[in-house]
Short mmCIF file of C-alpha atoms in Angstrom, two decimals:
data_model
loop_
_atom_site.label_atom_id
_atom_site.label_comp_id
_atom_site.label_asym_id
_atom_site.label_seq_id
_atom_site.Cartn_x
_atom_site.Cartn_y
_atom_site.Cartn_z
CA MET A 1 117.09 -42.24 93.23
CA GLU A 2 112.84 -42.77 93.94
CA SER A 3 111.30 -39.58 93.19
CA ALA A 4 109.12 -37.70 95.29
CA LEU A 5 105.60 -39.15 93.39
CA ASN A 6 106.58 -42.69 93.42
CA LYS A 7 107.33 -42.51 97.17
CA CYS A 8 103.58 -40.94 97.85
CA ARG A 9 101.71 -43.20 95.48
CA SER A 10 100.33 -46.21 97.47
CA PRO A 11 101.25 -49.02 96.28
CA THR A 12 97.96 -50.88 97.76
CA ALA A 13 95.49 -53.04 95.10
CA GLY A 14 97.25 -50.39 92.10
CA LYS A 15 95.61 -47.02 93.31
CA PRO A 16 97.74 -44.58 93.00
CA PHE A 17 96.16 -42.61 96.40
CA ILE A 18 93.50 -44.25 98.62
CA ALA A 19 91.28 -41.91 100.59
CA GLY A 20 90.54 -44.47 103.29
CA CYS A 21 89.75 -47.90 104.59
CA ASN A 22 87.77 -49.62 107.48
CA GLN A 23 90.28 -51.15 109.87
CA LYS A 24 87.65 -54.41 109.39
CA TYR A 25 88.07 -55.24 105.90
CA LYS A 26 91.53 -53.40 104.81
CA ASP A 27 93.50 -56.67 104.41
CA ILE A 28 91.18 -56.61 101.07
CA CYS A 29 89.65 -53.44 99.78
CA TYR A 30 91.02 -49.48 100.27
CA GLU A 31 88.96 -46.55 98.97
CA SER A 32 90.73 -44.68 96.10
CA MET A 33 90.92 -41.21 95.91
CA GLU A 34 89.08 -41.31 92.95
CA GLU A 35 86.20 -43.61 93.87
CA HIS A 36 85.76 -41.51 96.80
CA VAL A 37 84.96 -38.41 94.99
CA GLY A 38 83.12 -40.12 92.12
CA ARG A 39 80.67 -41.73 94.54
CA MET A 40 80.32 -38.19 96.24
CA LEU A 41 79.54 -36.35 92.77
CA GLU A 42 77.13 -38.99 91.38
CA GLU A 43 74.97 -38.60 94.90
CA TYR A 44 75.32 -34.82 95.16
CA ARG A 45 73.95 -35.11 91.68
CA ARG A 46 71.17 -38.00 91.51
CA SER A 47 69.66 -36.73 94.87
CA MET A 48 71.02 -33.44 96.06
CA GLY A 49 69.72 -30.64 93.54
CA SER A 50 67.47 -28.44 95.59
CA VAL A 51 70.59 -28.37 98.29
CA GLY A 52 73.00 -27.36 95.68
CA ILE A 53 70.82 -24.68 94.00
CA ALA A 54 70.55 -23.03 97.48
CA VAL A 55 74.18 -22.64 98.06
CA LYS A 56 74.97 -21.39 94.70
CA ARG A 57 72.41 -18.42 95.71
CA ALA A 58 74.25 -17.45 98.97
CA TYR A 59 77.61 -18.25 97.28
CA ALA A 60 76.77 -15.54 94.67
CA SER A 61 75.55 -12.94 97.49
CA TYR A 62 78.64 -13.93 98.61
CA VAL A 63 80.54 -13.43 95.33
CA LYS A 64 78.45 -10.13 94.26
CA GLU A 65 79.55 -8.07 98.10
CA LEU A 66 83.51 -9.78 96.93
CA MET A 67 83.39 -7.88 94.10
CA ARG A 68 81.60 -4.83 95.66
CA LEU A 69 84.84 -4.25 97.89
CA ILE A 70 87.20 -5.18 95.26
CA GLY A 71 85.92 -2.37 92.96
CA GLU A 72 85.49 0.08 96.14
CA GLY A 73 88.81 -1.09 96.65
CA GLY A 74 90.37 -0.05 93.14
CA GLY A 75 90.64 -4.04 93.08
CA HIS A 76 91.85 -5.16 89.71
CA GLY A 77 93.41 -8.11 87.46
CA VAL A 78 90.20 -10.50 88.43
CA SER A 79 89.90 -11.85 85.05
CA GLY A 80 91.22 -15.49 86.39
CA LEU A 81 88.58 -15.81 88.69
CA TYR A 82 85.44 -16.52 87.20
CA LYS A 83 87.43 -19.70 86.90
CA ILE A 84 86.94 -20.51 90.22
CA VAL A 85 83.23 -18.52 90.45
CA GLU A 86 81.65 -20.36 87.48
CA CYS A 87 82.24 -23.96 89.46
CA ASP A 88 79.51 -25.95 91.79
CA PRO A 89 81.04 -24.83 94.84
CA VAL A 90 79.76 -28.23 96.50
CA GLU A 91 81.37 -29.99 93.66
CA LEU A 92 85.34 -28.08 93.79
CA VAL A 93 84.82 -28.37 98.33
CA ILE A 94 84.31 -32.40 97.01
CA ALA A 95 86.87 -32.55 94.63
CA LEU A 96 89.79 -31.31 96.90
CA HIS A 97 88.58 -31.95 99.96
CA ASP A 98 90.91 -34.80 100.92
CA VAL A 99 93.87 -34.64 98.52
CA GLY A 100 96.05 -33.28 101.66
CA LYS A 101 95.20 -37.42 102.25
CA CYS A 102 98.18 -37.62 99.58
CA THR A 103 101.18 -36.81 101.32
CA GLN A 104 103.93 -39.66 101.80
CA ARG A 105 103.36 -40.28 106.27
CA TYR A 106 99.17 -39.70 105.46
CA GLN A 107 99.25 -42.24 102.62
CA LYS A 108 101.47 -44.77 105.31
CA SER A 109 98.83 -43.73 108.12
CA LEU A 110 95.96 -44.98 105.99
CA ARG A 111 97.94 -47.86 104.81
CA GLU A 112 98.75 -48.95 108.14
CA ASN A 113 95.57 -47.40 110.52
CA CYS A 114 93.50 -46.10 107.78
CA THR A 115 93.98 -43.27 109.46
CA ALA A 116 95.59 -38.70 109.02
CA PRO A 117 94.71 -36.71 111.36
CA ASN A 118 94.22 -33.14 110.25
CA HIS A 119 94.30 -33.74 106.08
CA GLU A 120 92.11 -30.78 106.14
CA ILE A 121 94.51 -28.65 106.72
CA ILE A 122 96.70 -29.57 104.51
CA SER A 123 93.39 -29.78 101.52
CA ALA A 124 92.23 -26.08 102.40
CA ALA A 125 96.11 -25.09 102.21
CA TYR A 126 96.58 -26.50 98.17
CA LEU A 127 93.02 -24.93 97.64
CA TYR A 128 94.52 -21.51 98.92
CA SER A 129 97.99 -21.71 97.08
CA LEU A 130 96.01 -23.23 93.69
CA SER A 131 93.01 -20.69 93.65
CA LEU A 132 96.09 -17.81 93.72
CA SER A 133 97.30 -19.66 90.45
CA ILE A 134 95.07 -19.08 89.07
CA ASP A 135 94.19 -15.03 90.30
CA LYS A 136 95.49 -12.86 93.06
CA GLN A 137 91.86 -12.39 94.48
CA GLY A 138 91.56 -16.32 94.05
CA PRO A 139 91.87 -16.98 97.81
CA SER A 140 89.22 -14.15 98.85
CA ALA A 141 87.11 -16.50 96.54
CA THR A 142 87.34 -19.96 97.91
CA ILE A 143 87.41 -18.45 101.82
CA PRO A 144 83.86 -20.28 101.46
CA HIS A 145 85.14 -23.73 100.44
CA MET A 146 88.29 -23.47 102.41
CA LEU A 147 85.94 -23.14 105.53
CA ALA A 148 83.94 -26.16 104.87
CA ILE A 149 86.23 -28.04 103.97
CA LEU A 150 88.30 -27.21 107.87
CA LEU A 151 85.10 -27.99 108.75
CA HIS A 152 83.76 -31.03 107.27
CA HIS A 153 85.01 -33.24 110.20
CA HIS A 154 84.87 -30.74 112.85
CA SER A 155 81.67 -28.73 112.50
CA ARG A 156 80.78 -28.26 115.90
CA ARG A 157 85.02 -26.75 116.36
CA THR A 158 85.23 -22.73 116.94
CA LEU A 159 87.17 -21.06 114.60
CA LYS A 160 89.78 -20.69 117.28
CA ASP A 161 90.20 -24.13 117.44
CA VAL A 162 90.91 -24.51 113.68
CA LEU A 163 93.77 -21.55 114.62
CA GLY A 164 95.08 -23.49 116.92
CA ARG A 165 95.58 -26.86 114.62
CA ILE A 166 96.78 -24.73 111.37
CA SER A 167 99.14 -23.31 113.76
CA SER A 168 101.01 -27.35 114.13
CA ILE A 169 101.24 -28.23 110.50
CA GLU A 170 103.86 -28.38 108.89
CA VAL A 171 104.39 -29.63 104.88
CA SER A 172 107.52 -30.08 103.11
CA GLY A 173 108.53 -29.76 99.23
CA ASP A 174 107.68 -33.74 98.32
CA ASP A 175 104.32 -32.62 99.82
CA ASP A 176 103.84 -30.67 97.24
CA ALA A 177 104.55 -33.02 94.96
CA CYS A 178 102.63 -35.45 95.97
CA VAL A 179 98.80 -33.57 96.96
CA SER A 180 99.20 -32.00 93.40
CA GLU A 181 99.12 -34.54 91.87
CA CYS A 182 96.41 -35.58 93.42
CA ALA A 183 94.28 -32.85 93.21
CA LEU A 184 94.79 -33.55 89.52
CA ILE A 185 93.45 -36.90 89.73
CA ALA A 186 90.48 -35.79 91.86
CA LEU A 187 89.37 -32.45 90.02
CA GLU A 188 89.32 -34.92 86.60
CA ALA A 189 86.30 -35.94 87.55
CA LEU A 190 84.83 -31.94 87.14
CA ARG A 191 86.28 -31.26 83.90
CA GLY A 192 82.80 -31.49 82.59
CA THR A 193 81.04 -29.17 85.27
CA CYS A 194 84.31 -26.87 86.16
CA THR A 195 86.50 -26.87 82.67
CA SER A 196 88.29 -23.39 83.01
CA LEU A 197 89.82 -24.45 86.21
CA VAL A 198 90.71 -27.74 85.64
CA ASN A 199 92.16 -26.60 82.48
CA SER A 200 94.09 -23.81 84.55
CA THR A 201 94.70 -26.41 86.59
CA SER A 202 97.40 -28.94 84.41
CA LYS A 203 98.74 -25.89 83.35
CA TYR A 204 100.00 -23.72 86.48
CA SER A 205 102.12 -24.54 89.36
CA LEU A 206 102.07 -23.38 92.79
CA PRO A 207 102.68 -20.36 92.69
CA ARG A 208 103.81 -20.65 96.89
CA PRO A 209 104.94 -23.89 98.28
CA LEU A 210 101.94 -25.14 100.28
CA GLN A 211 103.55 -23.93 103.46
CA TYR A 212 102.59 -20.92 102.04
CA GLY A 213 98.76 -21.70 101.87
CA VAL A 214 98.53 -22.54 105.10
CA ASN A 215 100.57 -19.48 106.34
CA GLY A 216 97.50 -17.91 104.30
CA LEU A 217 94.65 -20.01 106.25
CA LYS A 218 96.58 -18.92 109.52
CA TYR A 219 96.55 -15.27 109.00
CA MET A 220 92.66 -15.62 107.55
CA ILE A 221 91.44 -18.09 110.17
CA GLY A 222 92.41 -15.33 112.51
CA LEU A 223 90.81 -12.44 110.60
CA ILE A 224 87.52 -14.37 110.09
CA ASP A 225 87.62 -15.46 114.23
CA ARG A 226 87.70 -11.62 114.82
CA VAL A 227 84.85 -10.02 112.98
CA VAL A 228 82.35 -12.85 112.41
CA GLU A 229 80.57 -12.66 116.10
CA TYR A 230 80.12 -8.61 115.67
CA ALA A 231 80.19 -7.49 112.17
CA GLU A 232 76.42 -8.92 110.65
CA GLY A 233 76.06 -8.34 107.18
CA ASN A 234 80.00 -8.03 107.45
CA ILE A 235 81.44 -10.45 104.10
CA ALA A 236 83.24 -12.93 106.94
CA VAL A 237 79.57 -13.78 107.74
CA LEU A 238 78.93 -14.90 104.65
CA ALA A 239 81.29 -16.47 103.60
CA TYR A 240 80.99 -18.50 106.94
CA GLY A 241 77.12 -18.64 105.72
CA VAL A 242 77.57 -20.55 102.29
CA ALA A 243 80.54 -22.28 104.26
CA VAL A 244 78.34 -24.00 106.89
CA ARG A 245 75.96 -24.59 104.18
CA ILE A 246 78.12 -26.50 102.14
CA THR A 247 80.43 -28.63 105.35
CA GLY A 248 76.25 -29.78 106.13
CA VAL A 249 76.13 -31.58 102.57
CA LEU A 250 79.55 -32.01 102.55
CA SER A 251 79.72 -34.43 105.94
CA ILE A 252 76.68 -36.63 104.55
CA LEU A 253 78.45 -37.19 101.16
CA ASP A 254 81.94 -37.65 103.10
CA ARG A 255 80.75 -40.29 105.11
CA TYR A 256 78.24 -41.76 102.72
CA SER A 257 80.72 -42.58 100.48
CA ALA A 258 83.39 -43.32 103.07
CA SER A 259 80.51 -46.04 104.50
CA ILE A 260 80.03 -47.29 100.68
CA ASN A 261 83.37 -47.69 99.31
CA ARG A 262 85.44 -48.86 102.25
CA SER A 263 82.39 -52.10 103.09
CA CYS A 264 83.96 -54.08 100.04
CA GLY A 265 80.29 -54.57 99.81
CA ARG A 266 79.73 -56.24 102.56
CA LEU A 267 77.47 -53.02 104.27
CA THR A 268 73.71 -53.69 104.27
CA GLU A 269 70.87 -50.44 103.83
CA GLU A 270 70.75 -50.72 107.77
CA ASP A 271 74.38 -49.77 108.15
CA LEU A 272 74.65 -47.82 105.92
CA GLU A 273 71.75 -45.61 107.41
CA ARG A 274 73.54 -45.89 111.01
CA ASP A 275 76.59 -44.59 109.41
CA VAL A 276 75.06 -42.10 107.86
CA ALA A 277 71.87 -40.86 110.94
CA GLU A 278 74.37 -38.44 113.23
CA TYR A 279 75.36 -36.33 110.30
#
C-alpha cells in the first residue's frame, strides 16, 4: 500500500514538494519548496538587513511584554521559548509560509493548475502546532508569525475575513504527515541561524493534529479581532504591528522568488520589475 508520504510527494521533475509554477511554463519547469525558500532567504539576507533589524526590534518589544504578562499570570514552564525567540522572525516565516501547499490535494492542484487556495491557513496551523510542541507558551510567541503567514497573500483582508476562511478549512491525518515532512525540508535552510528550533523539530512529533492548529488559529484570530481595534498598547496590538512589518517583507520576497524560479530562466529585468512593483 502506498504510504501517505509517497502520495503527497510530487512526482514532478524529481522534486519532493513543489511550491508553485507559472501556467505559461508549467510543462517545462516547477519551483520546488527548497528553491522558493532558498531564494527568499538569500535575497532577504543580501538586501534587507536594515528592514530585518527593525522587525527584530519590534518583535523584541512584543516578547518583552509577553514575558511580563506570563510572569504576572504566574506562568511557568517557558524553558523552550528561547528556541523560538532566538530565530529571526522574518526568516522563520519565510521557511514556513508555504508548507500548507504540501498536502496531497494542494500538490495535485499545483501540478495541474498552479494554484493552492487558502494554503496559508494550513501553514499557520502547522506553526501553531509546532510552537506548542516546543513550549506551552509557544503559540503566544508566534502570534505575529502566524498573522503574517495568514495575511501574506491578502494584506488588505480584515481579521474577520481571515476568520471566515479558517472556519472553512478541514485537514486529514495524511495532511499531517505531508506537511510535517515538508516543513522539515523548509526549516533545514535555517539550521545555521535558528539551530535550536530546527534541531527540536526533528525530535518532536506534533502534539496535536493539524486540525487542532486550525481550531487554535480560529480562537486566536477571533480574540485579536475583538481587541486590536480598541485596546491601544495591548499585547494584541503589538503582535499585529510586528505581523504587518513581516508581511510587507514577505510579500515582496515571495513574489520576487516566484517570478524568477517559475519563469524557467525566461524572465527579463522588466518582467521582474513589473511583477514586484505592485508590492
